[in-house]
Each structure stands twice: as C-alpha cells, then as structure tokens.
C-alpha cells in the first residue's frame, strides 16, 4: 500500500511539473481570463487550421527579419496590441515536445479591441533548424463578445 501511495505521488508530481521549459511573457491578467484548456474530442470544432500558404509567408518573414526567438515568431504572426487599454492580455507560453528540435507555442490574447472578437488562441508548432526557426503548423480558436457569436472557444469567426 505504501508503494502505491509513493508511486501515485511521483506520478502526480511529474504531471504537475508539466512538459519542460514552460514560460509566459507579457500582458496584464484579467479578472475572468479564458480557459486555455481544450477538449480533444472537440478539437475539430474548436480550431481553424491555418493554410500552408500563410505558414510559408510567415516562414519567409522569419528569415527576412532574422527572428531569433520563438516568442518573436509568434509576435510576427499575431502582434501584441501595444495601444490596448483595459483588461487586455497577451500571453505566450512554450512547451517542449518529444522532439528536442520542436516546441509548441500557445498565444492567448484576451480583451481584444474589436467589436466582435473578444479573445484569440493560437497554437503553433515551431522547429529549430540551424540558427533559424520554421513554423510547421498553426491553428486558431476564437471567443466572441456577448451577443456577437459563441462565447466558448470555436473555429467560427465572430459576427
């Protein structure tokens, strides 16, 4: 019985520590921050997959602007609104993957100064190649202001 408690304790501690090098940058935390967690069964309804042409344009921009951090890559794709007021949040988190040359970036932008779009969630897989970065895939999810569409995360644009 004691072994089971110790093993369960180690498993809980491992899960609590997360996936390696997690960091967060910038932004003010609003009182009612949206939940970043997503349901895997609803992923198709929740995320819009960004087309390869747009990813190729971003990868060219990474090279042209000599972006040297993964946070800069996300900011190139979805820039922070530096003129935002009120409960605006712009948070980038990173998580390692099973491949040491790849990582997953998640952007949560909330309190967007838009009459329909309240929040944007971007999940981006980035690969480090030599001295540069290459975006592999991007998916987005949207949250609308009240009476402007869905308040849950979804792939549909707000109206």
Backbone as numpy.savetxt, mean C-alpha at the origin, in Angstrom:
# Nx Ny Nz CAx CAy CAz Cx Cy Cz
1.82 -30.69 28.00 0.99 -29.49 28.00 1.85 -28.24 28.00
2.93 -28.27 28.81 3.83 -27.12 28.88 4.48 -26.85 27.52
4.83 -27.93 26.78 5.44 -27.77 25.46 4.48 -27.08 24.50
3.21 -27.46 24.56 2.22 -26.86 23.67 2.10 -25.37 23.94
2.07 -24.98 25.20 1.96 -23.57 25.57 3.18 -22.81 25.06
4.37 -23.38 25.20 5.60 -22.72 24.75 5.59 -22.60 23.23
5.22 -23.68 22.51 5.18 -23.65 21.05 4.17 -22.63 20.56
2.98 -22.62 21.15 1.96 -21.64 20.76 2.48 -20.23 21.03
3.16 -20.04 22.16 3.74 -18.73 22.47 4.74 -18.29 21.43
5.61 -19.19 20.98 6.59 -18.85 19.94 5.90 -18.53 18.62
4.89 -19.29 18.27 4.16 -19.02 17.03 3.51 -17.64 17.10
2.87 -17.33 18.21 2.23 -16.02 18.37 3.27 -14.89 18.28
4.42 -15.07 18.93 5.47 -14.05 18.89 5.98 -13.86 17.47
6.16 -14.95 16.73 6.63 -14.86 15.35 5.63 -14.11 14.48
4.36 -14.46 14.60 3.32 -13.79 13.81 3.24 -12.32 14.18
3.36 -12.00 15.45 3.27 -10.61 15.91 4.40 -9.76 15.37
5.56 -10.35 15.14 6.71 -9.58 14.66 6.56 -9.22 13.20
5.73 -9.90 12.44 5.48 -9.52 11.06 6.46 -10.12 10.09
6.58 -9.48 8.93 7.36 -10.00 7.82 8.67 -9.27 7.66
9.42 -9.08 8.66 10.73 -8.48 8.46 10.74 -6.99 8.61
11.27 -6.30 7.59 11.57 -4.88 7.66 10.34 -4.03 7.35
9.45 -3.87 8.34 8.25 -3.05 8.14 8.53 -1.65 8.62
8.18 -0.66 7.81 8.37 0.72 8.20 7.17 1.54 7.77
6.99 2.67 8.39 5.93 3.59 7.98 6.54 4.97 7.85
6.04 5.76 6.90 6.59 7.10 6.71 5.49 8.12 6.57
5.72 9.29 7.06 4.95 10.50 6.84 3.48 10.41 7.22
2.86 11.58 7.31 1.43 11.69 7.45 0.95 11.91 8.87
-0.28 12.42 8.97 -0.97 12.57 10.24 -1.95 11.42 10.35
-2.14 10.88 11.55 -3.07 9.78 11.72 -4.44 10.31 12.06
-5.44 10.04 11.21 -6.79 10.51 11.51 -7.42 9.67 12.62
-8.44 10.21 13.23 -9.12 9.52 14.32 -9.74 8.22 13.85
-10.36 8.21 12.68 -11.02 7.01 12.17 -10.31 6.48 10.93
-9.05 6.05 11.11 -8.25 5.56 9.99 -8.87 4.30 9.41
-8.90 4.17 8.06 -9.47 2.98 7.43 -8.65 1.74 7.74
-9.27 0.61 7.68 -8.62 -0.65 7.94 -7.83 -1.08 6.71
-6.54 -1.38 6.89 -5.70 -1.83 5.78 -5.89 -3.31 5.46
-6.47 -4.06 6.37 -6.62 -5.49 6.16 -7.64 -5.75 5.07
-7.36 -6.78 4.28 -8.27 -7.12 3.19 -8.65 -8.58 3.30
-9.80 -8.91 2.82 -10.26 -10.29 2.80 -9.77 -10.94 1.51
-9.06 -12.02 1.63 -8.51 -12.69 0.45 -9.62 -13.20 -0.47
-10.76 -13.57 0.09 -11.83 -14.08 -0.75 -12.50 -12.98 -1.56
-12.38 -11.76 -1.12 -13.01 -10.63 -1.82 -11.99 -9.82 -2.61
-10.78 -10.34 -2.77 -9.71 -9.56 -3.41 -10.06 -9.10 -4.82
-10.71 -9.95 -5.59 -11.06 -9.55 -6.96 -12.03 -8.37 -6.97
-12.94 -8.33 -6.01 -13.89 -7.22 -5.93 -13.25 -5.99 -5.31
-12.22 -6.21 -4.51 -11.64 -5.10 -3.77 -10.59 -4.32 -4.54
-9.87 -4.96 -5.44 -8.74 -4.31 -6.09 -8.91 -4.20 -7.60
-8.46 -3.07 -8.11 -8.34 -2.86 -9.55 -6.88 -3.14 -9.90
-6.65 -4.02 -10.85 -5.29 -4.35 -11.28 -4.86 -3.31 -12.30
-3.71 -2.68 -12.06 -3.19 -1.65 -12.96 -2.55 -2.32 -14.17
-2.83 -1.78 -15.36 -2.36 -2.42 -16.60 -0.85 -2.28 -16.77
-0.30 -3.20 -17.56 1.15 -3.27 -17.76 1.71 -2.02 -18.42
0.96 -1.39 -19.28 1.43 -0.17 -19.94 1.73 0.93 -18.91
0.85 1.08 -17.93 1.07 2.09 -16.89 2.28 1.71 -16.02
2.44 0.42 -15.76 3.60 -0.04 -14.98 4.89 0.21 -15.76
4.88 -0.04 -17.06 6.05 0.22 -17.90 6.43 1.70 -17.88
5.43 2.57 -17.93 5.68 4.02 -17.86 6.32 4.39 -16.52
5.82 3.80 -15.44 6.41 4.05 -14.12 7.85 3.54 -14.06
8.11 2.35 -14.60 9.48 1.81 -14.59 10.43 2.69 -15.38
9.98 3.26 -16.48 10.81 4.19 -17.25 11.10 5.44 -16.42
10.09 5.93 -15.71 10.26 7.11 -14.87 11.24 6.84 -13.72
11.22 5.64 -13.18 12.16 5.26 -12.12 13.59 5.40 -12.61
13.83 4.93 -13.83 15.17 5.02 -14.42 15.52 6.46 -14.76
14.60 7.17 -15.41 14.84 8.56 -15.84 15.12 9.49 -14.67
14.39 9.29 -13.56 14.56 10.17 -12.39 15.55 9.62 -11.37
16.14 8.46 -11.69 17.14 7.81 -10.82 16.63 7.69 -9.39
15.41 7.16 -9.24 14.82 6.98 -7.92 15.60 5.90 -7.17
16.04 6.23 -5.97 16.95 5.32 -5.26 16.38 4.77 -3.95
15.06 4.87 -3.75 14.44 4.23 -2.60 13.05 3.74 -3.00
12.60 2.70 -2.35 11.29 2.16 -2.71 10.17 3.13 -2.34
10.38 3.93 -1.30 9.38 4.94 -0.95 9.24 5.98 -2.06
10.36 6.35 -2.68 10.33 7.30 -3.79 9.58 6.71 -4.99
9.68 5.39 -5.17 8.95 4.73 -6.26 7.45 4.89 -6.04
6.99 4.63 -4.81 5.57 4.78 -4.52 5.13 6.23 -4.66
5.97 7.16 -4.21 5.63 8.58 -4.31 5.59 9.04 -5.76
6.38 8.43 -6.62 6.33 8.75 -8.04 4.99 8.30 -8.63
4.53 7.14 -8.19 3.27 6.61 -8.70 2.06 7.36 -8.14
2.07 7.59 -6.83 0.95 8.26 -6.16 1.52 9.32 -5.22
1.77 10.52 -5.73 2.42 11.56 -4.93 1.57 12.00 -3.74
2.27 12.37 -2.67 1.60 12.89 -1.48 1.07 14.29 -1.78
-0.12 14.58 -1.30 -0.71 15.91 -1.45 -0.14 16.81 -0.36
0.91 17.54 -0.67 1.59 18.37 0.34 0.76 19.58 0.75
-0.28 19.90 -0.01 -1.15 21.02 0.33 -2.43 20.59 1.04
-2.52 19.30 1.38 -3.74 18.78 2.02 -3.92 19.38 3.40
-5.17 19.50 3.78 -5.51 20.04 5.09 -6.36 19.04 5.85
-6.53 19.28 7.14 -7.43 18.45 7.95 -6.83 17.09 8.26
-7.69 16.08 8.26 -7.28 14.72 8.62 -6.74 13.95 7.42
-5.70 14.47 6.83 -5.06 13.83 5.68 -3.95 12.91 6.18
-3.90 11.70 5.61 -2.88 10.73 5.97 -2.25 10.17 4.71
-0.94 10.03 4.72 -0.20 9.42 3.61 0.85 8.52 4.26
0.59 7.22 4.26 1.46 6.27 4.95 1.92 5.20 3.97
3.22 5.00 3.90 3.80 3.94 3.08 4.41 2.91 4.03
4.03 1.65 3.87 4.64 0.58 4.65 5.31 -0.39 3.69
6.36 -1.03 4.16 7.06 -2.03 3.35 7.05 -3.35 4.09
7.00 -4.41 3.31 7.08 -5.76 3.87 7.94 -6.61 2.95
8.78 -7.42 3.54 9.62 -8.30 2.73 8.79 -9.47 2.20
9.29 -10.12 1.19 8.63 -11.28 0.60 9.56 -12.48 0.74
9.14 -13.61 0.22 10.00 -14.79 0.27 11.24 -14.62 -0.61
11.15 -13.76 -1.61 12.29 -13.45 -2.47 13.02 -12.24 -1.88
14.30 -12.39 -1.50 15.01 -11.28 -0.86 15.21 -10.06 -1.76
15.02 -10.21 -3.08 15.16 -9.08 -4.00 13.84 -8.36 -4.26
12.76 -8.81 -3.63 11.44 -8.20 -3.83 10.86 -7.76 -2.50
10.00 -6.76 -2.57 9.25 -6.34 -1.39 7.88 -5.85 -1.83
6.99 -5.76 -0.87 5.65 -5.27 -1.13 5.48 -3.94 -0.42
5.08 -2.93 -1.16 4.79 -1.61 -0.61 3.29 -1.44 -0.53
2.83 -0.86 0.55 1.41 -0.52 0.68 1.31 0.95 1.01
0.51 1.65 0.23 0.23 3.06 0.49 -1.21 3.17 0.97
-1.40 3.90 2.05 -2.73 4.28 2.48 -2.78 5.79 2.48
-3.64 6.34 1.63 -3.84 7.79 1.55 -5.30 8.03 1.92
-5.52 8.74 3.00 -6.88 8.94 3.51 -7.14 10.43 3.72
-8.41 10.82 3.64 -8.78 12.22 3.78 -8.41 13.01 2.54
-8.51 12.37 1.38 -8.13 12.98 0.11 -9.04 14.17 -0.19
-8.45 15.24 -0.68 -9.19 16.44 -1.03 -9.88 16.25 -2.38
-10.97 15.47 -2.34 -11.73 15.15 -3.55 -13.18 15.02 -3.13
-14.11 15.42 -3.99 -15.51 15.39 -3.59 -16.11 13.98 -3.56
-15.45 12.99 -4.16 -15.99 11.64 -4.12 -15.03 10.62 -3.51
-13.75 10.69 -3.83 -12.76 9.73 -3.33 -12.27 10.14 -1.95
-12.50 9.28 -0.94 -12.07 9.55 0.43 -10.66 8.99 0.68
-10.43 7.75 0.21 -9.17 7.08 0.52 -8.73 6.19 -0.64
-7.43 6.03 -0.75 -6.80 5.21 -1.78 -5.84 4.25 -1.11
-5.91 2.98 -1.51 -4.95 1.98 -1.03 -4.25 1.43 -2.27
-2.93 1.46 -2.27 -2.14 0.95 -3.38 -1.22 -0.13 -2.84
-1.22 -1.28 -3.48 -0.29 -2.36 -3.13 0.58 -2.61 -4.35
1.89 -2.50 -4.14 2.85 -2.55 -5.24 3.95 -3.55 -4.90
4.26 -4.41 -5.85 5.40 -5.32 -5.70 6.56 -4.74 -6.48
7.70 -4.59 -5.78 8.88 -3.96 -6.37 10.06 -4.93 -6.26
10.85 -4.97 -7.33 12.03 -5.81 -7.37 13.27 -4.91 -7.46
14.29 -5.23 -6.67 15.56 -4.50 -6.76 16.44 -5.23 -7.78
16.87 -4.47 -8.79 17.74 -5.02 -9.82 18.97 -4.14 -9.91
20.10 -4.70 -9.56 21.36 -3.95 -9.53 21.18 -2.71 -8.66
21.32 -1.54 -9.24 21.20 -0.30 -8.46 19.88 0.43 -8.73
18.88 -0.30 -9.19 17.61 0.32 -9.52 16.45 -0.56 -9.04
15.26 -0.03 -9.19 14.05 -0.75 -8.81 13.18 -0.95 -10.04
12.41 -2.03 -10.03 11.48 -2.32 -11.10 10.16 -2.75 -10.49
9.08 -2.09 -10.88 7.76 -2.44 -10.38 7.24 -3.64 -11.16
6.76 -4.63 -10.44 6.26 -5.85 -11.06 4.75 -5.78 -11.24
4.05 -5.39 -10.18 2.60 -5.26 -10.30 2.08 -4.23 -9.30
0.89 -3.71 -9.62 0.23 -2.71 -8.79 -1.26 -3.02 -8.78
-1.85 -2.88 -7.61 -3.31 -2.95 -7.53 -3.78 -1.84 -6.60
-4.98 -1.33 -6.89 -5.54 -0.21 -6.15 -6.92 -0.56 -5.62
-7.26 0.07 -4.51 -8.59 -0.05 -3.94 -9.03 1.34 -3.50
-10.32 1.60 -3.59 -10.85 2.93 -3.33 -11.92 2.89 -2.24
-12.00 3.98 -1.50 -13.05 4.17 -0.50 -13.66 5.54 -0.76
-14.98 5.60 -0.81 -15.68 6.83 -1.18 -16.20 7.57 0.05
-16.41 8.87 -0.13 -17.08 9.67 0.88 -18.53 9.21 0.96
-19.16 9.46 2.08 -20.57 9.10 2.27 -21.42 9.72 1.15
-22.37 8.94 0.65 -23.27 9.33 -0.45 -22.57 9.52 -1.79
-21.33 9.05 -1.91 -20.59 9.17 -3.18 -20.14 7.80 -3.69
-20.72 6.74 -3.15 -20.35 5.39 -3.56 -20.09 4.53 -2.35
-19.38 3.44 -2.56 -19.13 2.46 -1.50 -18.21 3.03 -0.42
-18.54 2.75 0.85 -17.67 3.17 1.94 -16.65 2.08 2.30
-16.89 0.85 1.85 -15.91 -0.22 2.03 -14.89 -0.12 0.91
-13.75 -0.79 1.10 -12.74 -0.80 0.04 -13.31 -1.54 -1.16
-13.08 -1.01 -2.36 -13.57 -1.66 -3.56 -12.81 -1.22 -4.80
-12.95 -2.00 -5.87 -12.28 -1.72 -7.14 -13.03 -0.70 -7.98
-14.28 -0.43 -7.62 -15.09 0.52 -8.39 -14.73 1.95 -8.01
-14.69 2.80 -9.03 -14.43 4.21 -8.79 -15.61 4.84 -8.05
-15.34 5.91 -7.34 -16.39 6.65 -6.64 -17.10 7.56 -7.63
-18.32 8.02 -7.27 -19.06 8.91 -8.17 -19.65 10.08 -7.41
